mmCIF file of C-alpha atoms in Angstrom:
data_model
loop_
_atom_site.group_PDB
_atom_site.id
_atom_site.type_symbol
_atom_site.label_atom_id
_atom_site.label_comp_id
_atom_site.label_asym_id
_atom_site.label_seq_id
_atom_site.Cartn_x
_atom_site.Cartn_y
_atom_site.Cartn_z
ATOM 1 C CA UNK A 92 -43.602 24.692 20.933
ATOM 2 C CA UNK A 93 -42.354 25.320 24.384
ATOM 3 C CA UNK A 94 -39.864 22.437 23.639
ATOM 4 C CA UNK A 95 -38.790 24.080 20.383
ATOM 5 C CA UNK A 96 -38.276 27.507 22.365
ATOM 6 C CA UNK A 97 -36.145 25.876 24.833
ATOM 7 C CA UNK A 98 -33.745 24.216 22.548
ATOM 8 C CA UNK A 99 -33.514 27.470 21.044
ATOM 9 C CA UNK A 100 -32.166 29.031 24.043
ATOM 10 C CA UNK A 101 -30.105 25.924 24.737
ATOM 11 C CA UNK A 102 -28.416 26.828 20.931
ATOM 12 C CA UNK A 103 -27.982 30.388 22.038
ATOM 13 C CA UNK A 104 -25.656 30.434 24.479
ATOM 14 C CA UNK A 105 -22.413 31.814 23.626
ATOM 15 C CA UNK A 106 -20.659 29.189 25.926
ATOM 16 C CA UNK A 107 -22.165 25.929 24.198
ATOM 17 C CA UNK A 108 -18.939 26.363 21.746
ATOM 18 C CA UNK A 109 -16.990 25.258 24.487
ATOM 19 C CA UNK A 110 -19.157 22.472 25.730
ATOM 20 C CA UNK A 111 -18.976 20.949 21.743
ATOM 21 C CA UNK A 112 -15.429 21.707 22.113
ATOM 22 C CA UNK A 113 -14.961 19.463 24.856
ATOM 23 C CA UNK A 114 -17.249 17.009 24.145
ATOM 24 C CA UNK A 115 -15.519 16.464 21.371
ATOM 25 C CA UNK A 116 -11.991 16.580 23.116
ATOM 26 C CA UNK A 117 -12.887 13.591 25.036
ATOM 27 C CA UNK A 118 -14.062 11.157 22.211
ATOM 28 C CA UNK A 119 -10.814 12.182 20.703
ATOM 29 C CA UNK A 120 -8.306 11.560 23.493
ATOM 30 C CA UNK A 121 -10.129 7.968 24.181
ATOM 31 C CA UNK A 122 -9.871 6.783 20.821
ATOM 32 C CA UNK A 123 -7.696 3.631 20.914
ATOM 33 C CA UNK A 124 -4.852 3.171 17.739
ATOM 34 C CA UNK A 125 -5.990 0.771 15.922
ATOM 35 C CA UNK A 126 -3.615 -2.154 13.575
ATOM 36 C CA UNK A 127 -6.257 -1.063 10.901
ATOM 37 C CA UNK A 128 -5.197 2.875 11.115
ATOM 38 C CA UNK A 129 -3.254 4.450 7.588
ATOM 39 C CA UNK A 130 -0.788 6.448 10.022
ATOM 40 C CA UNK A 131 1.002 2.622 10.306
ATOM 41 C CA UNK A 132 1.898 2.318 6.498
ATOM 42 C CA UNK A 133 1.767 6.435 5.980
ATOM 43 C CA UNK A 134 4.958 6.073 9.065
ATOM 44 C CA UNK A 135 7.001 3.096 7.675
ATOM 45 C CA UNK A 136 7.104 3.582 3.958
ATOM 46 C CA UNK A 137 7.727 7.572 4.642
ATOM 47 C CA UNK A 138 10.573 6.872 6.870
ATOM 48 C CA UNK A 139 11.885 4.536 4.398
ATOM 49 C CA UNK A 140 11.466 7.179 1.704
ATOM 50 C CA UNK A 141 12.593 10.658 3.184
ATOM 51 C CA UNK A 142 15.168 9.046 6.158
ATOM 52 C CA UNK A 143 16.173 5.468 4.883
ATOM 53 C CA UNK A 144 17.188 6.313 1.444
ATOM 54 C CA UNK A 145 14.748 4.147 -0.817
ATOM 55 C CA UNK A 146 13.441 4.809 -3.956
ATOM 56 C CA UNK A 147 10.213 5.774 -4.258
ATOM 57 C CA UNK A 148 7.593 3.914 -5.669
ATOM 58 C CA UNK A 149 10.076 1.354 -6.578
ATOM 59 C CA UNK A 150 12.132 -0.102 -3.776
ATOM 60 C CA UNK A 151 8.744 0.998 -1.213
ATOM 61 C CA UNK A 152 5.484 1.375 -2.344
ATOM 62 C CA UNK A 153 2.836 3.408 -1.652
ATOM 63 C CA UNK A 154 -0.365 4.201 -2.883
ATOM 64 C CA UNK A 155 -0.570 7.916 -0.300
ATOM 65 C CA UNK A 156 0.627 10.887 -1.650
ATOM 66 C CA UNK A 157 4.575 12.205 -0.612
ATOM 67 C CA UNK A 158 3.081 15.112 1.328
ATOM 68 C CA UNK A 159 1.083 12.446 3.644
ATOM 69 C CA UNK A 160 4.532 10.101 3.732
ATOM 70 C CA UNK A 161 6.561 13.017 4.628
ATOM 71 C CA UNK A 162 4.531 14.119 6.988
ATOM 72 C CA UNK A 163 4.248 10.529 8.373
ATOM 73 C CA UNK A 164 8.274 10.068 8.293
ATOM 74 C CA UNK A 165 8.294 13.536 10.551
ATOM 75 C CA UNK A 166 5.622 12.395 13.017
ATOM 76 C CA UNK A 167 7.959 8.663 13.271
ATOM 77 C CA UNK A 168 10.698 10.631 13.983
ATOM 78 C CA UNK A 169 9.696 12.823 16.594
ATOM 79 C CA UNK A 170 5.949 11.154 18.201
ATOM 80 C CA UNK A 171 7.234 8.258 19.855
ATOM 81 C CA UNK A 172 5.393 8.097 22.978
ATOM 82 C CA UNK A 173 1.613 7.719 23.729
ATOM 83 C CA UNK A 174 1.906 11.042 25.995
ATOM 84 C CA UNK A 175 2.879 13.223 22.410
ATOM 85 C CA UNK A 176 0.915 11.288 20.290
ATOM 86 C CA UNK A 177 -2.290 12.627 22.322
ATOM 87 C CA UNK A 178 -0.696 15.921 22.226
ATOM 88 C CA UNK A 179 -0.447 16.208 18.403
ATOM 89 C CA UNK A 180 -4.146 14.709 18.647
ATOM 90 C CA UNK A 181 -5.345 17.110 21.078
ATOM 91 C CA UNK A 182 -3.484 20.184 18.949
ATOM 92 C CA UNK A 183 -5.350 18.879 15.248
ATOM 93 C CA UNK A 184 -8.647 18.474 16.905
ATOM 94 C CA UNK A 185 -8.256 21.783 18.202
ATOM 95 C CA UNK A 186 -7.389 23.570 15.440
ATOM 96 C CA UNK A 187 -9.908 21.788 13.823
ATOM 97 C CA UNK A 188 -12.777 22.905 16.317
ATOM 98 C CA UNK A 189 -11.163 26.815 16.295
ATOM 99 C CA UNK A 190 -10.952 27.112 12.281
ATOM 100 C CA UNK A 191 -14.328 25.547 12.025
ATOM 101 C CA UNK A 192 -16.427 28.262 15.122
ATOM 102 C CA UNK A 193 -14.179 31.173 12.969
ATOM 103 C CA UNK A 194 -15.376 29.999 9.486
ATOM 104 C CA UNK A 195 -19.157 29.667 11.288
ATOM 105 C CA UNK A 196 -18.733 33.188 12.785
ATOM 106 C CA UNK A 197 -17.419 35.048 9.767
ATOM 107 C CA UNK A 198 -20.112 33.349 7.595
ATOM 108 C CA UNK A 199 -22.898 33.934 10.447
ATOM 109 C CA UNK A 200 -22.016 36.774 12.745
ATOM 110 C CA UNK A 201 -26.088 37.596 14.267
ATOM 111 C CA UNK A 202 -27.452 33.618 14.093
ATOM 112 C CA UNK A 203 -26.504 32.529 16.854
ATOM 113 C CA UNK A 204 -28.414 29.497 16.759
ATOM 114 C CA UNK A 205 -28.119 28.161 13.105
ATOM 115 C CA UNK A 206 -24.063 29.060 14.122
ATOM 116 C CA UNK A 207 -23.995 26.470 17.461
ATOM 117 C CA UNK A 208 -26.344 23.715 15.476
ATOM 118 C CA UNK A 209 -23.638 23.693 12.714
ATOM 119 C CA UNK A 210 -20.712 23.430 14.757
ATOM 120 C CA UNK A 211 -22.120 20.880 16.922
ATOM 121 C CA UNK A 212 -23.258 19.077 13.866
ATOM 122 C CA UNK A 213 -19.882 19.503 12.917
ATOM 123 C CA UNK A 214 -17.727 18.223 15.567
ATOM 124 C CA UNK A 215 -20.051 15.217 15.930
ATOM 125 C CA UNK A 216 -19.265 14.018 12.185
ATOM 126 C CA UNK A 217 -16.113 14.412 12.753
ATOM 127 C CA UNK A 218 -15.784 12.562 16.116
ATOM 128 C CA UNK A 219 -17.982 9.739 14.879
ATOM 129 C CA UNK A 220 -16.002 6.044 16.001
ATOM 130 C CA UNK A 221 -14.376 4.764 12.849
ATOM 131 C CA UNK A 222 -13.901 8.327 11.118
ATOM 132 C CA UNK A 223 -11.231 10.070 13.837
ATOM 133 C CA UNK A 224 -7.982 7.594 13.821
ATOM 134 C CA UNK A 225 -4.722 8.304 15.621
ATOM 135 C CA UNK A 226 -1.564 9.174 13.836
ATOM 136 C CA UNK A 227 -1.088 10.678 10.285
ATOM 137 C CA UNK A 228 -3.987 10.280 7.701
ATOM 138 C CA UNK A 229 -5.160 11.806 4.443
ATOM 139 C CA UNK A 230 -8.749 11.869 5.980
ATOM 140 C CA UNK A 231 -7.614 14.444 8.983
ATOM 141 C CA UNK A 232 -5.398 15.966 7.183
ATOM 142 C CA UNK A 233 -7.604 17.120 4.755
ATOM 143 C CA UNK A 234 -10.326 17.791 6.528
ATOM 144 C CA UNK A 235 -7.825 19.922 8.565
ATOM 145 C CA UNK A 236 -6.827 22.170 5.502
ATOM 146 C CA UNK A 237 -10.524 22.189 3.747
ATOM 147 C CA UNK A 238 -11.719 23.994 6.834
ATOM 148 C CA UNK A 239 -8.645 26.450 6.629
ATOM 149 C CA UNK A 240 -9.235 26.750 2.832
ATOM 150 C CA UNK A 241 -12.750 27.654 3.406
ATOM 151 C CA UNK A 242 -12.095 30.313 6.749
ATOM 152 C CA UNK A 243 -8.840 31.809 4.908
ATOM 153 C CA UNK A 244 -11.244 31.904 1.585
ATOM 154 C CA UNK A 245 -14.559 33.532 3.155
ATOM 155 C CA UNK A 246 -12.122 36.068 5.128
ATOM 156 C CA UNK A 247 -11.141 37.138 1.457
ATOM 157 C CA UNK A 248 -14.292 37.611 0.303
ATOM 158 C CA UNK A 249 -15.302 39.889 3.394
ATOM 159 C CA UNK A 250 -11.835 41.569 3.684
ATOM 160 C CA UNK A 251 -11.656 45.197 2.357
ATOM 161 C CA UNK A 252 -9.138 46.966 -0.004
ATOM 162 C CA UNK A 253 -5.191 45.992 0.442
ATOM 163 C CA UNK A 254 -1.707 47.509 -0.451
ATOM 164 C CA UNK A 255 0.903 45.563 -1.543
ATOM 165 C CA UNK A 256 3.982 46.235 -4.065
ATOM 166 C CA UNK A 257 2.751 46.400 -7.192
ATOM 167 C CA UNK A 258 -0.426 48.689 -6.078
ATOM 168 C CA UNK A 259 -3.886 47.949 -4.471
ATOM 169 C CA UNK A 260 -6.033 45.311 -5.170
ATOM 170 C CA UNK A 261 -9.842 45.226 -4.043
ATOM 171 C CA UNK A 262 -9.716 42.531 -1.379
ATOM 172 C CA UNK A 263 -6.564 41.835 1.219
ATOM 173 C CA UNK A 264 -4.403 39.527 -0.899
ATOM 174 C CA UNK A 265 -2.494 37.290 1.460
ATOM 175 C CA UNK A 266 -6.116 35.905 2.461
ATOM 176 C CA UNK A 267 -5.944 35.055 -1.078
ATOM 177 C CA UNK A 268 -2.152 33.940 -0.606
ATOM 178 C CA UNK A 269 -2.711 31.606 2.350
ATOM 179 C CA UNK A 270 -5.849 29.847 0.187
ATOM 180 C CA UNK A 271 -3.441 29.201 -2.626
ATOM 181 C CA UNK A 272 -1.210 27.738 -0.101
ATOM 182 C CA UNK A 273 -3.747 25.360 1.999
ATOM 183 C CA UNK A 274 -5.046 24.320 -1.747
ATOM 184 C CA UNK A 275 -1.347 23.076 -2.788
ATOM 185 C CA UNK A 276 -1.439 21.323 0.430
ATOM 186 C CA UNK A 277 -4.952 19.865 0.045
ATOM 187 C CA UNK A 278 -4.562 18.537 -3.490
ATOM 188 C CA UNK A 279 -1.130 16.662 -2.432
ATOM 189 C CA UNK A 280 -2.683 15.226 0.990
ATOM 190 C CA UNK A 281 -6.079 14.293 -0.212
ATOM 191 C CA UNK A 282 -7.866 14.380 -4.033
ATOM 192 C CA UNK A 283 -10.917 12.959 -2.781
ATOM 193 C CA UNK A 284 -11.266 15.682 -0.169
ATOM 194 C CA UNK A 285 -10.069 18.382 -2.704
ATOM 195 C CA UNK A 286 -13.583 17.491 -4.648
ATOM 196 C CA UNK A 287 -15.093 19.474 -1.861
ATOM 197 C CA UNK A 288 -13.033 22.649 -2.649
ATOM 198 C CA UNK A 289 -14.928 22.760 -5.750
ATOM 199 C CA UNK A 290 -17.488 25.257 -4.151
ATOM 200 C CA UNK A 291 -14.870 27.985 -3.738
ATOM 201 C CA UNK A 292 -13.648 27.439 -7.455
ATOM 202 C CA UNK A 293 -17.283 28.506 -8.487
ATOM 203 C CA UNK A 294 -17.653 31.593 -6.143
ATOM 204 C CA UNK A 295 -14.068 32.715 -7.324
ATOM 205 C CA UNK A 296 -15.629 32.524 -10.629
ATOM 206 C CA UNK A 297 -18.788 34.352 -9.764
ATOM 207 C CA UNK A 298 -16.678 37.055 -7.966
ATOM 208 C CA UNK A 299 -14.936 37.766 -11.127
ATOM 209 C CA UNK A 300 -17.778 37.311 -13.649
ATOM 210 C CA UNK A 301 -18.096 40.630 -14.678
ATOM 211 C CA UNK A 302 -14.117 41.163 -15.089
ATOM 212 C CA UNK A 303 -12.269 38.186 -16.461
ATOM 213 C CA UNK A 304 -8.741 39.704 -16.726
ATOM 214 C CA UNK A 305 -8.681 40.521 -12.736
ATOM 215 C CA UNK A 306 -10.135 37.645 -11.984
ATOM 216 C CA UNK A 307 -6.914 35.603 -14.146
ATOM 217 C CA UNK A 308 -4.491 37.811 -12.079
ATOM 218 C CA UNK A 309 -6.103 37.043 -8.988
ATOM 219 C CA UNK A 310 -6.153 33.142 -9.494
ATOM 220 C CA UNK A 311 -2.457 33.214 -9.812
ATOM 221 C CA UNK A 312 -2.685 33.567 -5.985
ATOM 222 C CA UNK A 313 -4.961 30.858 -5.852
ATOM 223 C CA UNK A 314 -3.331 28.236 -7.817
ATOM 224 C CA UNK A 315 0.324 29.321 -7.816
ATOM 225 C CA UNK A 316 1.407 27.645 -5.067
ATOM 226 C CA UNK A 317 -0.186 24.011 -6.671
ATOM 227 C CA UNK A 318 2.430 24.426 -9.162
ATOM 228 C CA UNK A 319 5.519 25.496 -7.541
ATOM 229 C CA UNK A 320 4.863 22.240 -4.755
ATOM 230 C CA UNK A 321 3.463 20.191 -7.593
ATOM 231 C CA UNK A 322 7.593 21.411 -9.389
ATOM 232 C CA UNK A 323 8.988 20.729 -6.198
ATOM 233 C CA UNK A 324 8.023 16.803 -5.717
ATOM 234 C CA UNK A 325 8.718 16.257 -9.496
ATOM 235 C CA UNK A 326 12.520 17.341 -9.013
ATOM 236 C CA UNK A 327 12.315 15.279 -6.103
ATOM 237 C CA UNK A 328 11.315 11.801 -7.751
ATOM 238 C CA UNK A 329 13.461 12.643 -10.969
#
């Protein structure tokens, strides 16, 4: 028991965030680039798409989605030293390891404990050899914007009553706003990864149970901003 009790205490401290934090920082910045790594094709066949002038899916193929290949023909065009590349990884992991104590804290503010044993569970899963890779990748990506989706989401929920232009709604909107927009992101980075989203479909749902008509007003919010970048790639292939 005495074991148990001193874990405990271990789990408490409010600086063990920053231990995980660092911990984690190292596997990160160590990791070699490997040939095997997606950011290799993501790079080439988004460069030739969005900077060499090739048509998509016809004269370069590519079975990513044009939000990773953009993003890959950006990071070509501007990473090309190791000294930025383990900037960029250094400034992802980060973000990662911020979003993910926020999300913790909002969702946990008095357990202390249970709070640090996530995180650290956390940060080790996503640290893990083989999972972290260098470069541009649906699987960081979208593990990147899943933990936004779910912080910017849960801040909704707890957020109180907001004004905007066309009167007051229950909940601050642009929490709402910024989910729609880390959603359209999600869904053209990663399906797969948007399965996990699924959990904040059904507590929209539940939220607005009990009032069907708010809750359709509300999801326009949510699932606007699919649309108008889902509109905005199909004017770009056609």
């Amino acid at each position: 028991m005495k074991f148990l009790r001193d874990i405990e205490l271990v789990l408490a401290d409010k600086l063990l965030p920053l231990w995980f934090y660092f911990a984690g920082l190292i596997v990160v910045v160590t990791t070699p680039s490997r040939i095997t790594d997606y950011t290799h094709e993501i790079q080439i066949i988004g460069t030739a798409w969005f900077r060499g002038g090739s048509i998509p899916l016809v004269q370069a193929y590519s079975n990513f989605g044009p939000l990773n290949l953009y993003l890959g023909s950006l990071y070509s065009r501007f990473i090309t030293n190791g000294f930025t590349t383990r900037l960029v990884e250094i400034a992802i992991f980060t973000l990662i390891a911020v979003l993910l104590n926020q999300w913790l804290r909002t969702l946990h503010t008095k357990h202390h404990v249970y709070r640090n044993m996530l995180l650290a569970t956390s940060l080790l899963i996503v640290t893990i050899p083989g999972v972290w890779q260098i470069g541009i990748n649906p699987g960081k990506l979208g593990l990147l914007l899943l933990i936004a989706l779910y912080c910017s989401f849960t801040m909704w929920q707890k957020s109180g009553p907001s004004y905007w232009f066309m009167g007051k709604t229950s909940k601050n909107w642009r929490y709402l706003l910024l989910s729609g927009v880390l959603l359209s992101g999600l869904v053209f980075t990663s399906l797969l990864i948007t399965l996990f989203a699924i959990p904040i479909f059904v507590q929209f749902a539940k939220t607005y149970r009990k009032n069907w008509s708010g809750g359709i007003q509300k999801s326009l919010f949510l699932f606007v901003p699919v649309f108008v970048q889902g509109w905005l790639w199909y004017s770009y292939f056609a």
